[in-house]
Coordinates of N, CA and C in Angstrom, one line a residue:
V55 N -48.2 -45.1 92.5 CA -47.5 -45.1 91.3 C -48.4 -45.3 90.1
E56 N -48.3 -44.4 89.1 CA -49.2 -44.4 88.0 C -48.8 -45.5 87.0
N57 N -49.7 -46.2 86.5 CA -49.5 -47.3 85.5 C -49.6 -46.6 84.1
S58 N -48.4 -46.0 83.7 CA -48.5 -45.4 82.4 C -47.7 -46.2 81.4
V59 N -48.0 -46.0 80.2 CA -47.4 -46.8 79.1 C -46.3 -45.8 78.5
N60 N -45.2 -46.3 78.2 CA -44.1 -45.5 77.6 C -44.6 -45.1 76.2
M61 N -44.7 -43.8 76.0 CA -45.2 -43.2 74.7 C -44.1 -42.5 74.0
S62 N -42.8 -43.1 74.0 CA -41.8 -42.5 73.2 C -42.0 -42.7 71.8
L63 N -41.2 -42.2 70.9 CA -41.4 -42.3 69.5 C -41.4 -43.7 69.0
C64 N -40.6 -44.6 69.6 CA -40.5 -46.0 69.2 C -41.4 -46.9 70.0
S65 N -42.2 -46.4 70.8 CA -43.1 -47.2 71.6 C -44.5 -47.3 71.0
S66 N -45.1 -48.3 71.2 CA -46.5 -48.4 70.8 C -47.3 -48.5 72.1
P67 N -48.6 -48.2 72.1 CA -49.4 -48.2 73.3 C -49.5 -49.6 74.0
V68 N -49.2 -50.6 73.3 CA -49.2 -51.9 73.9 C -47.9 -52.4 74.4
S69 N -46.9 -51.5 74.4 CA -45.6 -51.8 74.9 C -45.6 -52.1 76.4
A70 N -44.8 -53.1 76.8 CA -44.7 -53.5 78.2 C -43.7 -52.6 78.9
W71 N -43.0 -51.8 78.2 CA -41.9 -51.0 78.8 C -42.5 -49.8 79.5
E72 N -41.9 -49.6 80.7 CA -42.3 -48.4 81.5 C -41.1 -47.5 81.5
P73 N -41.3 -46.2 81.7 CA -40.1 -45.3 81.9 C -39.2 -45.8 83.0
G74 N -37.9 -45.9 82.7 CA -37.0 -46.3 83.7 C -36.7 -47.8 83.8
D75 N -37.4 -48.6 82.9 CA -37.2 -50.0 82.9 C -35.8 -50.3 82.4
R76 N -35.2 -51.4 82.8 CA -33.9 -51.8 82.3 C -34.0 -53.2 81.7
G77 N -33.1 -53.4 80.9 CA -33.0 -54.8 80.3 C -33.1 -54.7 78.8
A78 N -33.2 -55.8 78.2 CA -33.3 -55.8 76.7 C -34.6 -55.3 76.2
A79 N -34.5 -54.7 75.1 CA -35.7 -54.1 74.5 C -36.5 -55.3 73.8
P80 N -37.8 -55.2 73.8 CA -38.6 -56.3 73.1 C -38.3 -56.2 71.6
V81 N -38.4 -57.4 71.0 CA -38.2 -57.4 69.6 C -39.6 -57.2 68.9
L82 N -39.6 -56.2 68.1 CA -40.9 -55.8 67.4 C -40.9 -56.4 66.0
S83 N -42.0 -56.7 65.6 CA -42.1 -57.2 64.2 C -41.9 -56.1 63.2
T84 N -41.6 -56.4 62.0 CA -41.3 -55.3 61.0 C -42.4 -54.3 60.9
S85 N -43.6 -54.8 61.0 CA -44.7 -53.9 60.8 C -44.9 -53.0 62.0
A86 N -44.5 -53.4 63.2 CA -44.7 -52.6 64.4 C -43.5 -51.6 64.7
R87 N -42.4 -51.8 63.9 CA -41.3 -50.9 64.1 C -41.6 -49.5 63.6
C88 N -41.2 -48.5 64.4 CA -41.4 -47.1 63.9 C -40.0 -46.7 63.4
T89 N -40.0 -45.6 62.6 CA -38.7 -45.3 61.9 C -38.2 -43.9 62.4
P90 N -38.0 -43.7 63.7 CA -37.5 -42.3 64.1 C -36.1 -42.0 63.6
T91 N -35.3 -43.1 63.4 CA -34.0 -42.8 62.9 C -34.0 -42.2 61.5
R92 N -34.9 -42.6 60.7 CA -35.1 -42.0 59.3 C -35.5 -40.6 59.4
S93 N -36.6 -40.3 60.2 CA -37.1 -38.9 60.3 C -36.0 -38.1 61.1
T94 N -35.3 -38.7 62.1 CA -34.3 -37.9 62.8 C -33.2 -37.6 61.8
A95 N -32.8 -38.6 61.0 CA -31.7 -38.3 60.0 C -32.1 -37.2 59.0
V96 N -33.4 -37.3 58.6 CA -33.9 -36.2 57.7 C -33.9 -34.9 58.3
Q97 N -34.3 -34.8 59.6 CA -34.3 -33.6 60.3 C -32.9 -33.1 60.5
Q98 N -32.0 -34.0 60.8 CA -30.6 -33.6 61.0 C -30.0 -33.1 59.6
Q99 N -30.4 -33.8 58.6 CA -29.9 -33.3 57.2 C -30.5 -31.9 56.9
Q100 N -31.7 -31.7 57.2 CA -32.3 -30.4 56.9 C -31.7 -29.4 57.8
Q101 N -31.4 -29.7 59.1 CA -30.7 -28.7 59.9 C -29.3 -28.4 59.4
Q102 N -28.6 -29.4 59.0 CA -27.3 -29.2 58.4 C -27.3 -28.3 57.2
Q103 N -28.3 -28.6 56.3 CA -28.5 -27.8 55.1 C -28.8 -26.3 55.5
H104 N -29.7 -26.2 56.5 CA -30.0 -24.8 56.9 C -28.8 -24.1 57.5
Q105 N -28.0 -24.8 58.3 CA -26.8 -24.2 58.8 C -25.8 -23.9 57.7
Q106 N -25.7 -24.8 56.7 CA -24.8 -24.5 55.6 C -25.3 -23.2 54.8
Q107 N -26.6 -23.1 54.7 CA -27.1 -21.9 54.0 C -26.8 -20.7 54.8
Q108 N -27.0 -20.7 56.1 CA -26.7 -19.6 57.0 C -25.2 -19.3 56.9
L109 N -24.4 -20.3 56.9 CA -22.9 -20.1 56.8 C -22.5 -19.4 55.5
A110 N -23.1 -19.9 54.4 CA -22.9 -19.3 53.1 C -23.3 -17.9 53.1
Q111 N -24.4 -17.5 53.7 CA -24.9 -16.2 53.7 C -23.9 -15.3 54.5
L112 N -23.5 -15.8 55.6 CA -22.5 -15.1 56.5 C -21.2 -14.9 55.7
E113 N -20.8 -15.9 55.0 CA -19.5 -15.8 54.3 C -19.7 -14.7 53.2
E114 N -20.8 -14.7 52.5 CA -21.1 -13.7 51.5 C -21.1 -12.3 52.0
R115 N -21.8 -12.1 53.2 CA -21.8 -10.8 53.8 C -20.4 -10.4 54.3
L116 N -19.7 -11.3 54.8 CA -18.3 -11.0 55.3 C -17.4 -10.7 54.1
S117 N -17.6 -11.4 53.0 CA -16.8 -11.1 51.8 C -17.1 -9.7 51.3
D118 N -18.4 -9.4 51.2 CA -18.8 -8.1 50.8 C -18.2 -7.0 51.7
R119 N -18.3 -7.2 53.0 CA -17.8 -6.2 53.9 C -16.2 -6.0 53.7
V120 N -15.5 -7.1 53.6 CA -14.1 -7.1 53.4 C -13.8 -6.4 52.1
G121 N -14.5 -6.7 51.1 CA -14.3 -6.1 49.8 C -14.5 -4.6 49.8
S122 N -15.6 -4.1 50.5 CA -15.9 -2.7 50.5 C -14.9 -2.0 51.4
T123 N -14.4 -2.7 52.5 CA -13.4 -2.1 53.3 C -12.1 -1.9 52.6
M124 N -11.7 -3.0 51.8 CA -10.5 -2.9 51.0 C -10.6 -1.8 50.0
S125 N -11.7 -1.6 49.3 CA -11.9 -0.6 48.4 C -11.7 0.8 49.0
G126 N -12.3 1.0 50.2 CA -12.2 2.2 50.9 C -10.8 2.5 51.3
L127 N -10.1 1.5 51.8 CA -8.7 1.7 52.2 C -7.8 2.0 51.0
Q128 N -8.1 1.4 49.8 CA -7.3 1.7 48.6 C -7.5 3.1 48.2
R129 N -8.8 3.6 48.2 CA -9.1 5.0 47.9 C -8.4 5.9 48.8
Q130 N -8.4 5.6 50.1 CA -7.8 6.5 51.1 C -6.3 6.5 50.9
S131 N -5.7 5.3 50.6 CA -4.3 5.2 50.3 C -3.9 6.1 49.2
E132 N -4.7 6.1 48.1 CA -4.4 6.9 46.9 C -4.5 8.4 47.3
V133 N -5.5 8.8 48.0 CA -5.6 10.2 48.4 C -4.4 10.6 49.3
D134 N -4.0 9.7 50.2 CA -2.9 10.0 51.1 C -1.6 10.1 50.2
R135 N -1.4 9.2 49.3 CA -0.2 9.2 48.4 C -0.2 10.6 47.6
R136 N -1.3 11.0 47.1 CA -1.3 12.3 46.3 C -1.0 13.4 47.3
R137 N -1.6 13.4 48.5 CA -1.3 14.5 49.4 C 0.2 14.5 49.8
L138 N 0.7 13.4 50.1 CA 2.2 13.3 50.4 C 3.0 13.8 49.3
S139 N 2.7 13.5 48.1 CA 3.5 14.0 46.9 C 3.4 15.5 46.9
Q140 N 2.2 16.0 47.1 CA 2.0 17.5 47.1 C 2.8 18.1 48.2
L141 N 2.9 17.6 49.4 CA 3.6 18.1 50.5 C 5.1 18.0 50.2
E142 N 5.6 17.0 49.5 CA 7.0 16.8 49.2 C 7.4 17.9 48.2
R143 N 6.5 18.2 47.2 CA 6.8 19.2 46.2 C 6.9 20.6 46.9
K144 N 6.0 20.8 47.8 CA 5.9 22.1 48.5 C 7.2 22.3 49.3
L145 N 7.6 21.2 50.0 CA 8.8 21.3 50.8 C 10.1 21.5 50.0
E146 N 10.2 20.8 48.9 CA 11.3 21.0 48.0 C 11.3 22.5 47.4
S147 N 10.2 23.0 47.1 CA 10.1 24.4 46.6 C 10.6 25.3 47.7
R148 N 10.2 25.1 48.9 CA 10.6 26.0 50.0 C 12.1 25.9 50.3
L149 N 12.6 24.6 50.2 CA 14.1 24.4 50.4 C 14.9 25.1 49.3
E150 N 14.4 25.1 48.1 CA 15.1 25.8 47.0 C 15.1 27.3 47.2
E151 N 13.9 27.8 47.6 CA 13.8 29.2 47.9 C 14.7 29.6 49.1
K152 N 14.8 28.8 50.1 CA 15.7 29.1 51.2 C 17.2 29.0 50.8
N153 N 17.5 28.1 49.9 CA 18.9 28.0 49.4 C 19.2 29.3 48.6
R154 N 18.3 29.7 47.8 CA 18.5 30.9 47.0 C 18.7 32.1 47.9
E155 N 17.9 32.2 49.0 CA 18.1 33.3 49.9 C 19.4 33.2 50.6
D156 N 19.8 32.0 51.0 CA 21.1 31.8 51.6 C 22.3 32.2 50.7
E157 N 22.1 31.8 49.4 CA 23.1 32.2 48.4 C 23.2 33.7 48.2
G158 N 22.1 34.3 48.2 CA 22.0 35.8 48.1 C 22.7 36.5 49.3
R159 N 22.5 36.0 50.5 CA 23.1 36.5 51.7 C 24.6 36.3 51.6
E160 N 25.0 35.1 51.2 CA 26.5 34.9 51.0 C 27.1 35.8 50.0
K161 N 26.4 36.0 48.9 CA 27.0 37.0 47.9 C 27.0 38.4 48.5
W162 N 25.9 38.8 49.2 CA 25.9 40.1 49.8 C 27.0 40.3 50.8
A163 N 27.3 39.2 51.6 CA 28.4 39.3 52.6 C 29.7 39.4 51.8
E164 N 29.9 38.7 50.7 CA 31.1 38.8 49.9 C 31.3 40.2 49.4
I165 N 30.2 40.8 48.9 CA 30.2 42.1 48.3 C 30.6 43.1 49.4
R166 N 29.9 43.0 50.6 CA 30.2 43.9 51.7 C 31.7 43.8 52.1
G167 N 32.1 42.5 52.2 CA 33.5 42.3 52.6 C 34.5 43.0 51.6
S168 N 34.1 42.8 50.3 CA 35.0 43.5 49.2 C 34.9 45.0 49.3
V169 N 33.7 45.5 49.6 CA 33.6 47.0 49.7 C 34.4 47.5 50.9
N170 N 34.3 46.8 52.0 CA 35.0 47.1 53.3 C 36.5 47.1 53.0
G171 N 36.9 46.0 52.3 CA 38.3 45.9 51.9 C 38.8 47.1 51.0
I172 N 38.0 47.5 50.1 CA 38.3 48.6 49.2 C 38.4 49.9 50.0
I173 N 37.5 50.1 50.9 CA 37.5 51.3 51.8 C 38.7 51.3 52.6
E174 N 39.1 50.2 53.2 CA 40.3 50.1 54.0 C 41.5 50.5 53.2
E175 N 41.6 49.9 52.0 CA 42.7 50.2 51.0 C 42.8 51.7 50.7
L176 N 41.6 52.3 50.5 CA 41.6 53.7 50.1 C 42.0 54.5 51.3
Q177 N 41.6 54.2 52.5 CA 42.0 54.9 53.7 C 43.5 54.8 54.0
S178 N 44.0 53.7 53.6 CA 45.4 53.5 53.9 C 46.3 54.3 52.9
L179 N 45.8 54.7 51.8 CA 46.5 55.5 50.8 C 46.5 56.9 51.2

């Protein structure tokens, strides 16, 4: 078994603690105490700030993408709306033309019926 001294952040080379020792920690004088909690807290704070910056950048990129997607959808919607209006006008025009043709056929049938009636009247005389 190796006689090593615990070299953790809070240990000093003169520490009697070995890795795996149990029991109460020795009380160190104020001058012998190390301050890993302060540096750890600073590191954690820096890490949190970094994560917050990354999150803010991601939010900004997401916002930009959503905005550009919305703009594209609005443009496409307007194009579709104009195209639909154009198709509606075209359909109405064709329906009106068809109605005029149907009216013409009806009138032609009436005229033909009248002519046939006149011919029958003349033949009966």
